[in-house]
Tab-separated table of C-alpha atoms in Angstrom:
chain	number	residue	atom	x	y	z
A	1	UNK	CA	91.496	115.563	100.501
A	2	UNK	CA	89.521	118.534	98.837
A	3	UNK	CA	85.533	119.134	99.653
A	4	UNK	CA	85.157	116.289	102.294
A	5	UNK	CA	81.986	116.953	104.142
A	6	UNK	CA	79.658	114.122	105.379
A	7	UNK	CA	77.954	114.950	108.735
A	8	UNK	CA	78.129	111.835	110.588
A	9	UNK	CA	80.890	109.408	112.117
A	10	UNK	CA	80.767	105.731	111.119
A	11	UNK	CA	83.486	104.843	112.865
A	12	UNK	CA	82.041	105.077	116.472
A	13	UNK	CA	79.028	103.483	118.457
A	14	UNK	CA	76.179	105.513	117.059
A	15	UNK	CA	77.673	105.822	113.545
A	16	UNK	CA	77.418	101.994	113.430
A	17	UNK	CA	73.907	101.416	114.471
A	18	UNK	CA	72.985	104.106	112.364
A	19	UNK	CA	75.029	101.377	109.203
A	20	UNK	CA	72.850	98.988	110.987
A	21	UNK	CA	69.409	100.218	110.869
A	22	UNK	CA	69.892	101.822	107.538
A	23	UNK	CA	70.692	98.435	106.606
A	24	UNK	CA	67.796	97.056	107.550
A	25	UNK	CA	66.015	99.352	105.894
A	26	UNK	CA	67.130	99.930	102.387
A	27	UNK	CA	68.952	96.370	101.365
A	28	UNK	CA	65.661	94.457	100.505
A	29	UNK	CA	64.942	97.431	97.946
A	30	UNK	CA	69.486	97.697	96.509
A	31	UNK	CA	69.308	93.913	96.669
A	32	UNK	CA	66.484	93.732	94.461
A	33	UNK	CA	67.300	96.764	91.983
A	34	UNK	CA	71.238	94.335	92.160
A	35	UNK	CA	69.539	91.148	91.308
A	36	UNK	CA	67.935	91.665	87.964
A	37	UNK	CA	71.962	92.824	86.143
A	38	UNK	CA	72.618	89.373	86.297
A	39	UNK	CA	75.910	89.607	88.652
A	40	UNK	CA	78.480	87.172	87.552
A	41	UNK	CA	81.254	85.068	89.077
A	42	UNK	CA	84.590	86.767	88.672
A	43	UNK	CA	83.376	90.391	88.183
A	44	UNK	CA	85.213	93.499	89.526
A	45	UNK	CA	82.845	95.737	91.946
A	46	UNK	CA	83.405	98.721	93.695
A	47	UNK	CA	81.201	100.113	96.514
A	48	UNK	CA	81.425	103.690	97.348
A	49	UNK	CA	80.564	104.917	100.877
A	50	UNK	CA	80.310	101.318	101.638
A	51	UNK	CA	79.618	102.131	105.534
A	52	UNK	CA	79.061	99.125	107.585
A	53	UNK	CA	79.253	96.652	104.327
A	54	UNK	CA	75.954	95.101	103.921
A	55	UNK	CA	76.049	95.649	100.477
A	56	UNK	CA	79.733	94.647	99.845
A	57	UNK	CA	79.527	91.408	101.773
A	58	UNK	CA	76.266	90.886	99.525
A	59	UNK	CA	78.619	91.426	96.375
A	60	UNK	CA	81.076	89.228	97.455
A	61	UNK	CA	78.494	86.309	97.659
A	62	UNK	CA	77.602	86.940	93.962
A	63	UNK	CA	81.131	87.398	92.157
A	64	UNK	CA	82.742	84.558	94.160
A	65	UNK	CA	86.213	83.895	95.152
A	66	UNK	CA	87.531	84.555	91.095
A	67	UNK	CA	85.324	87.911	91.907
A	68	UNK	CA	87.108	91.432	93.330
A	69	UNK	CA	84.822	93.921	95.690
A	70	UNK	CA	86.506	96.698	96.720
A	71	UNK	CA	84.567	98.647	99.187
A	72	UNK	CA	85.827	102.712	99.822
A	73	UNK	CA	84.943	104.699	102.618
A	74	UNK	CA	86.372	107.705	104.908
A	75	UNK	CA	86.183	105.192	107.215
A	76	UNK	CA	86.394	101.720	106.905
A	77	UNK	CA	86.227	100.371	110.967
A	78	UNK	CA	83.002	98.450	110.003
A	79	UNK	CA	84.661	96.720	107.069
A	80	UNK	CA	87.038	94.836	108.754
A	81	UNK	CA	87.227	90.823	108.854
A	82	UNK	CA	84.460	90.337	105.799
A	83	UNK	CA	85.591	87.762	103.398
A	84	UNK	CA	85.653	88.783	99.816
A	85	UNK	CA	85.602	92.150	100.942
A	86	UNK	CA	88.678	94.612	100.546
A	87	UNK	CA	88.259	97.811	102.575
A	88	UNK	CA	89.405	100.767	101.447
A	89	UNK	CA	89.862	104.391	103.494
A	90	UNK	CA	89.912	106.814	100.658
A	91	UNK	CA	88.000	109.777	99.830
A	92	UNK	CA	86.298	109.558	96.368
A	93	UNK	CA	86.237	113.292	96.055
A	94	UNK	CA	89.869	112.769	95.113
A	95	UNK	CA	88.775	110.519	92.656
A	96	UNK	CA	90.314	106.982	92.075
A	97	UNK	CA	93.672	106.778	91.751
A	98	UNK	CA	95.897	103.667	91.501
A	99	UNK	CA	94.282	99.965	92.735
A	100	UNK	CA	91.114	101.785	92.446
A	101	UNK	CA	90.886	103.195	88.937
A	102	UNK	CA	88.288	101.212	86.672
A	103	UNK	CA	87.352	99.300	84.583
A	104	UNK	CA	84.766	97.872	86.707
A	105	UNK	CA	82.085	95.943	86.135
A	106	UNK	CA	79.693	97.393	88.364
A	107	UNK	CA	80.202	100.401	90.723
A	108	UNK	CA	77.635	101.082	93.511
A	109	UNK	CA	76.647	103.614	96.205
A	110	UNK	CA	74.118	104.627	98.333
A	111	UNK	CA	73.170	107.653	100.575
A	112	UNK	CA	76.781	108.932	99.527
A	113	UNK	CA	76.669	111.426	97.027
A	114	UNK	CA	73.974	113.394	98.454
A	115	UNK	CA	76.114	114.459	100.973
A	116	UNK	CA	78.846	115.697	98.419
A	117	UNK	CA	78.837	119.304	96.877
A	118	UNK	CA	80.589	117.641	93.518
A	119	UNK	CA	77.763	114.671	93.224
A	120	UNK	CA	77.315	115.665	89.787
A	121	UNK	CA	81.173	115.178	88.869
A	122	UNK	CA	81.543	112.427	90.879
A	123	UNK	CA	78.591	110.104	89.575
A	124	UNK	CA	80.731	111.014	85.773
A	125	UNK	CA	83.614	110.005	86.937
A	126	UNK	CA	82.047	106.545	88.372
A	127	UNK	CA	80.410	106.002	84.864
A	128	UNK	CA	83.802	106.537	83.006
A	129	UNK	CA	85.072	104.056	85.492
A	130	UNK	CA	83.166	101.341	83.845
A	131	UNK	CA	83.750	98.535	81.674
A	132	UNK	CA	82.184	98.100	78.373
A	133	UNK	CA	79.021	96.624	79.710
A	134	UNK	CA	79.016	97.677	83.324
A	135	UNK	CA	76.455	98.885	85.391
A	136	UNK	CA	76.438	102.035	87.582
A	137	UNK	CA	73.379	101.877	90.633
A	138	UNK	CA	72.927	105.031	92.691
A	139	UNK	CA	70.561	105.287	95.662
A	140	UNK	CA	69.872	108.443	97.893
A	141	UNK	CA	66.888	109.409	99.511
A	142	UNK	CA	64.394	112.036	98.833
A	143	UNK	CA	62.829	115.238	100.197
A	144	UNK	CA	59.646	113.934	100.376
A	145	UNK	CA	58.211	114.389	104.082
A	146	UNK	CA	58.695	112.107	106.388
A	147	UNK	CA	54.628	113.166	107.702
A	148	UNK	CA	53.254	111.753	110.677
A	149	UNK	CA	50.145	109.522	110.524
A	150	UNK	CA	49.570	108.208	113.719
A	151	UNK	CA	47.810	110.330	116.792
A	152	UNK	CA	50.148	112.483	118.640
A	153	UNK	CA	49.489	115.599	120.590
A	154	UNK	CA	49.961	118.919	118.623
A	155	UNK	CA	53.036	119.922	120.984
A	156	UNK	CA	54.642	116.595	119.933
A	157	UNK	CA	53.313	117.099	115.997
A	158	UNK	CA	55.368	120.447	116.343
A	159	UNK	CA	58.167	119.421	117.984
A	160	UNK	CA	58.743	116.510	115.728
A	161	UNK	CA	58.126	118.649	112.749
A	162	UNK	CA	60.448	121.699	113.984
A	163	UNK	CA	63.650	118.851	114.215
A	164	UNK	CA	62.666	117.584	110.793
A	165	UNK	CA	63.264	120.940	109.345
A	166	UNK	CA	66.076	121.872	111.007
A	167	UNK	CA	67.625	118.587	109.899
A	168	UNK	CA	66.927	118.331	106.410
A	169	UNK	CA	66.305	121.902	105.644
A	170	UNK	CA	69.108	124.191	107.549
A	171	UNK	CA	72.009	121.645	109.293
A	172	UNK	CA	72.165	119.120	106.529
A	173	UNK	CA	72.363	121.994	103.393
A	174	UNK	CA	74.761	123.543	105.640
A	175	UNK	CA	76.944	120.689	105.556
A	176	UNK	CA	76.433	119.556	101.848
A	177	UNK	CA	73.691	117.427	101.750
A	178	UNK	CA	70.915	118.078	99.145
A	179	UNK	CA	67.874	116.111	100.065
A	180	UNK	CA	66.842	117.535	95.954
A	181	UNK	CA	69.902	115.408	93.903
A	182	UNK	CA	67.930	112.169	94.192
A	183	UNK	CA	65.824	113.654	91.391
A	184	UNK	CA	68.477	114.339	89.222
A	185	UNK	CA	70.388	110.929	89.280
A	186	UNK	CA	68.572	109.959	86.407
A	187	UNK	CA	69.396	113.452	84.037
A	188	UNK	CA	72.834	112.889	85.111
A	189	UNK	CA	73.221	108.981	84.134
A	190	UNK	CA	71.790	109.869	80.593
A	191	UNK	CA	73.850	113.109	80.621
A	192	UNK	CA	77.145	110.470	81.507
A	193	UNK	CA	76.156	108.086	78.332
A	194	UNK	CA	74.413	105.691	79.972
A	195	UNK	CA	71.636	103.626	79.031
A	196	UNK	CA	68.939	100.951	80.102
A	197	UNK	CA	68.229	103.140	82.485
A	198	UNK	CA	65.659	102.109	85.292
A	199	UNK	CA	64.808	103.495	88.650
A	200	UNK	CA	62.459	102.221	91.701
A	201	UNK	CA	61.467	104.782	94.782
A	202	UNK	CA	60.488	103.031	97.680
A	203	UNK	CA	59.202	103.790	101.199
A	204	UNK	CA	57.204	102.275	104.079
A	205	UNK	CA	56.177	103.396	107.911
A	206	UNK	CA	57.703	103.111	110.548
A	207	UNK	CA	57.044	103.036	114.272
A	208	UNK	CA	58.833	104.451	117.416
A	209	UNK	CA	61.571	101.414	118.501
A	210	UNK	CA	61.703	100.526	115.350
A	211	UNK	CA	64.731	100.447	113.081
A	212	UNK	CA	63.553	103.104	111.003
A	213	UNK	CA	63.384	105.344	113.478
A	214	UNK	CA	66.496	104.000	115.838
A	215	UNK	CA	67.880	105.306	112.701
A	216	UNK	CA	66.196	109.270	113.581
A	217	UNK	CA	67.802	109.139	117.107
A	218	UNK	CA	71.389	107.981	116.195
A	219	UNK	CA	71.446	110.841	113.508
A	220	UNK	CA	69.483	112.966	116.036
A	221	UNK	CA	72.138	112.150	118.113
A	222	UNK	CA	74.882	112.752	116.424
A	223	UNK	CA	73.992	116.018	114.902
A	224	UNK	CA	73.083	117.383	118.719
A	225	UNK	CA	75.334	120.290	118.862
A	226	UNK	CA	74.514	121.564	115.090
A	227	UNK	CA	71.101	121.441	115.507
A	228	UNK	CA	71.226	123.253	119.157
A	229	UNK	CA	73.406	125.667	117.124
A	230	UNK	CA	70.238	125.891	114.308
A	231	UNK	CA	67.889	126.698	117.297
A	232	UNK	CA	66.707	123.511	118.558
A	233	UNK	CA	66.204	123.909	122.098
A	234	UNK	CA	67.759	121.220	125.167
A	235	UNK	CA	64.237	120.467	125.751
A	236	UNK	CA	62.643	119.817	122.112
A	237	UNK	CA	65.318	117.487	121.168
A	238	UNK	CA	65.168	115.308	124.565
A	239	UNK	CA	61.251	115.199	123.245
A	240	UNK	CA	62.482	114.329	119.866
A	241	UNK	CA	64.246	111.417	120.793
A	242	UNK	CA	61.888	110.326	123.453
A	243	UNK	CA	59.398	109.998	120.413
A	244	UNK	CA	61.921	108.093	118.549
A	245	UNK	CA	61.403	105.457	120.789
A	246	UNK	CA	57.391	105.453	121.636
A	247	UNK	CA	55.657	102.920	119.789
A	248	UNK	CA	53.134	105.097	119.268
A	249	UNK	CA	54.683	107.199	117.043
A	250	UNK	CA	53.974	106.321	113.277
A	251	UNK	CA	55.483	107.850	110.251
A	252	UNK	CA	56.642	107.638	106.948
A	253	UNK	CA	60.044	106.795	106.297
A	254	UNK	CA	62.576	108.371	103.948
A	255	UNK	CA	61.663	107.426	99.762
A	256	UNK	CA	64.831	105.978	98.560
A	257	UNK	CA	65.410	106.127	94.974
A	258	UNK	CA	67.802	104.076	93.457
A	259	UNK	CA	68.512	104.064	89.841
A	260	UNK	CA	70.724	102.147	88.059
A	261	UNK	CA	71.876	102.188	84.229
A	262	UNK	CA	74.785	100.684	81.902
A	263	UNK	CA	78.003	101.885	80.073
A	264	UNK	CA	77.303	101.170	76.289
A	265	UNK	CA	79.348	98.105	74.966
């Protein structure tokens, strides 16, 4: 495998309620930017970084048993027993060799290239992986802030503020992601021939308890170490994920963007 680097395990207990809540929070918005291509029985899909399968079981309902999904991730332990759905551990940084070379007649992934330095290669190498006809959708989030709006004290405002940062700003550039591509999806689809081109960005609040921010404390969680190793202290990130939980709390989520656009026939 050659520049692997994604932050967070989906194979254990945290990495799959963090599938979970992300579910719950971006499938309404892929489902609906999905719906309008017009998904037919029989077609070939692919799903990169497919995670805990949502979206893969969802494909498998539209393409039908004369349909193919193949879903690829590092890790595939929450892809198992899934009709329609054939898991796949592979890492697409060395591209798609094989069973999984194209054409396909629609590739999608979500909150996966962001976290790879060769995102710009990759998402060309998906589009040549097309059919005549096929449609490529790519969804990340943004680096707009995820700002508080509810009443908190200032030490909490800081504290919750300071993790942020150090998150998005100094662990997650240090291990690949780039909270900045999301802009760029769109350059790069028009850049890889595509056209029909359309994109939605979406966001709503959230609530401590919630799954939106369930979704904070399992990454919070799982980056522990890093971020103690960034400068977070024992004692701000206990606060962190005490806040997490408070109903209180109320902030915006992450804005996903998720474009899609279409291999000429």
């Amino acid at each position: 495998m050659t520049d692997t680097s994604y932050l967070f395990d989906t194979g254990s207990d945290l990495g799959a309620a963090q599938m979970d809540h992300l579910a719950a929070m971006l499938d309404a918005a892929t489902f609906g930017m999905l719906t309008p291509i017009g998904i037919q029985s029989g077609w070939r899909c692919l799903d990169v970084g497919a995670g805990g399968g949502s979206v893969a079981r969802w494909l498998a309902d539209q393409v039908g048993p004369d349909g193919e999904v193949l879903a690829v991730d590092l890790d595939t332990a929450q892809l198992h027993s899934q009709p329609g759905v054939d898991p796949v551990a592979h890492d697409i940084n060395d591209g798609l060799p094989g069973h999984l070379a194209g054409p396909y007649d629609l590739i999608h992934t979500r909150l996966t290239l962001m976290h790879l330095p060769r995102r710009e290669e990759i998402l060309a190498l998906l589009a040549d992986s097309l059919a005549p006809g096929g449609w490529l959708v790519v969804g990340d989030v943004t680096d707009r802030p995820r700002r508080v709006l509810s009443a908190v004290s200032a030490e909490d405002l800081a504290v919750w503020e300071r993790i942020q940062h150090l998150s998005h700003r100094v662990v997650g550039p240090a291990g690949g992601l780039d909270v900045d591509w999301a802009h760029r999806i769109d350059d790069r689809m028009v850049a890889a021939g595509l056209t029909e081109i359309h994109g939605i960005e979406t966001s709503q609040t959230v609530t401590g308890g919630s799954p939106g921010m369930l979704l904070h404390l399992s990454l919070n969680k799982q980056a522990y170490h890093l971020l103690v190793a960034a400068g977070a202290t024992a004692a701000q990130l206990e606060r962190y994920q005490e806040l997490c939980r408070d109903p209180q709390l109320r902030t915006w989520f992450y804005q996903f963007l998720c474009v899609r656009g279409r291999r000429p026939r």
